[in-house]
mmCIF file of C-alpha atoms in Angstrom:
data_model
loop_
_atom_site.group_PDB
_atom_site.id
_atom_site.type_symbol
_atom_site.label_atom_id
_atom_site.label_comp_id
_atom_site.label_asym_id
_atom_site.label_seq_id
_atom_site.Cartn_x
_atom_site.Cartn_y
_atom_site.Cartn_z
ATOM 1 C CA MET A 93 5.012 -11.391 13.659
ATOM 2 C CA ALA A 94 6.164 -12.190 10.140
ATOM 3 C CA PHE A 95 8.683 -9.963 8.414
ATOM 4 C CA LEU A 96 8.305 -9.444 4.667
ATOM 5 C CA THR A 97 11.019 -8.826 2.124
ATOM 6 C CA ASP A 98 10.870 -5.838 -0.207
ATOM 7 C CA SER A 99 10.075 -8.268 -3.020
ATOM 8 C CA GLU A 100 7.119 -9.703 -1.103
ATOM 9 C CA CYS A 101 5.821 -6.202 -0.331
ATOM 10 C CA LYS A 102 6.092 -5.203 -3.991
ATOM 11 C CA LYS A 103 4.178 -8.325 -5.005
ATOM 12 C CA ILE A 104 1.397 -7.514 -2.532
ATOM 13 C CA ILE A 105 1.157 -3.928 -3.802
ATOM 14 C CA PHE A 106 1.205 -5.208 -7.404
ATOM 15 C CA ASN A 107 -1.646 -7.641 -6.690
ATOM 16 C CA ILE A 108 -3.745 -4.990 -4.943
ATOM 17 C CA GLY A 109 -3.145 -2.607 -7.837
ATOM 18 C CA ARG A 110 -4.111 -5.228 -10.380
ATOM 19 C CA GLU A 111 -7.240 -6.164 -8.447
ATOM 20 C CA LEU A 112 -8.322 -2.519 -8.096
ATOM 21 C CA ASN A 113 -7.145 -1.492 -11.582
ATOM 22 C CA LEU A 114 -4.535 0.956 -10.241
ATOM 23 C CA PRO A 115 -0.859 1.249 -11.164
ATOM 24 C CA PRO A 116 1.194 -0.187 -8.266
ATOM 25 C CA LYS A 117 3.708 2.661 -8.624
ATOM 26 C CA LEU A 118 0.959 5.180 -7.764
ATOM 27 C CA ILE A 119 0.118 3.236 -4.625
ATOM 28 C CA SER A 120 3.761 3.061 -3.627
ATOM 29 C CA THR A 121 4.694 6.670 -4.382
ATOM 30 C CA ARG A 122 1.530 8.701 -3.791
ATOM 31 C CA LEU A 123 -0.210 6.812 -0.999
ATOM 32 C CA LEU A 124 2.284 4.940 1.136
ATOM 33 C CA ASP A 125 4.873 6.832 3.137
ATOM 34 C CA ASP A 126 8.016 5.372 4.714
ATOM 35 C CA PHE A 127 6.187 4.603 7.967
ATOM 36 C CA ASP A 128 3.513 2.614 6.080
ATOM 37 C CA LYS A 129 6.165 0.713 4.130
ATOM 38 C CA ASP A 130 8.095 -0.122 7.306
ATOM 39 C CA ALA A 131 4.889 -1.321 8.985
ATOM 40 C CA MET A 132 4.196 -3.521 5.978
ATOM 41 C CA ARG A 133 7.716 -5.007 6.058
ATOM 42 C CA GLU A 134 7.393 -5.684 9.782
ATOM 43 C CA GLY A 135 4.045 -7.424 9.328
ATOM 44 C CA LEU A 136 2.150 -4.763 11.270
ATOM 45 C CA LEU A 137 -0.040 -3.692 8.339
ATOM 46 C CA GLU A 138 -2.482 -6.434 7.414
ATOM 47 C CA ILE A 139 -3.031 -6.932 3.696
ATOM 48 C CA SER A 140 -6.823 -6.660 4.055
ATOM 49 C CA ILE A 141 -6.437 -3.305 5.820
ATOM 50 C CA LEU A 142 -3.971 -2.096 3.190
ATOM 51 C CA LYS A 143 -6.396 -3.074 0.431
ATOM 52 C CA ARG A 144 -9.232 -1.186 2.125
ATOM 53 C CA PHE A 145 -6.913 1.805 2.610
ATOM 54 C CA VAL A 146 -6.179 1.777 -1.145
ATOM 55 C CA GLU A 147 -9.895 1.499 -1.989
ATOM 56 C CA VAL A 148 -10.759 4.522 0.161
ATOM 57 C CA TRP A 149 -7.840 6.484 -1.312
ATOM 58 C CA ARG A 150 -8.998 5.633 -4.849
ATOM 59 C CA ASP A 151 -12.581 6.627 -4.045
ATOM 60 C CA MET A 152 -11.338 9.985 -2.683
ATOM 61 C CA GLY A 153 -9.651 10.794 -6.001
ATOM 62 C CA MET A 154 -6.144 9.498 -5.143
ATOM 63 C CA PRO A 155 -4.773 12.623 -3.424
ATOM 64 C CA ASP A 156 -1.070 12.846 -2.640
ATOM 65 C CA GLN A 157 -0.126 11.740 0.851
ATOM 66 C CA VAL A 158 -0.392 14.680 3.243
ATOM 67 C CA LEU A 159 2.453 15.360 5.649
ATOM 68 C CA LYS A 160 1.587 13.903 9.034
#
């Protein structure tokens, strides 16, 4: 299991946002909650899965994250 720094996580989110033409800040603030961010830092959230998650979210109209 590889741990990622906050800087590495931000770069991944930036690259996904750029690739999907979405502002990274929207991904970080409206989609990902603290649990998702921790999973990303701990290497438990694969980048390909995160990208697909962002694509589905975008296609659904980018709703705010619902309380779990």
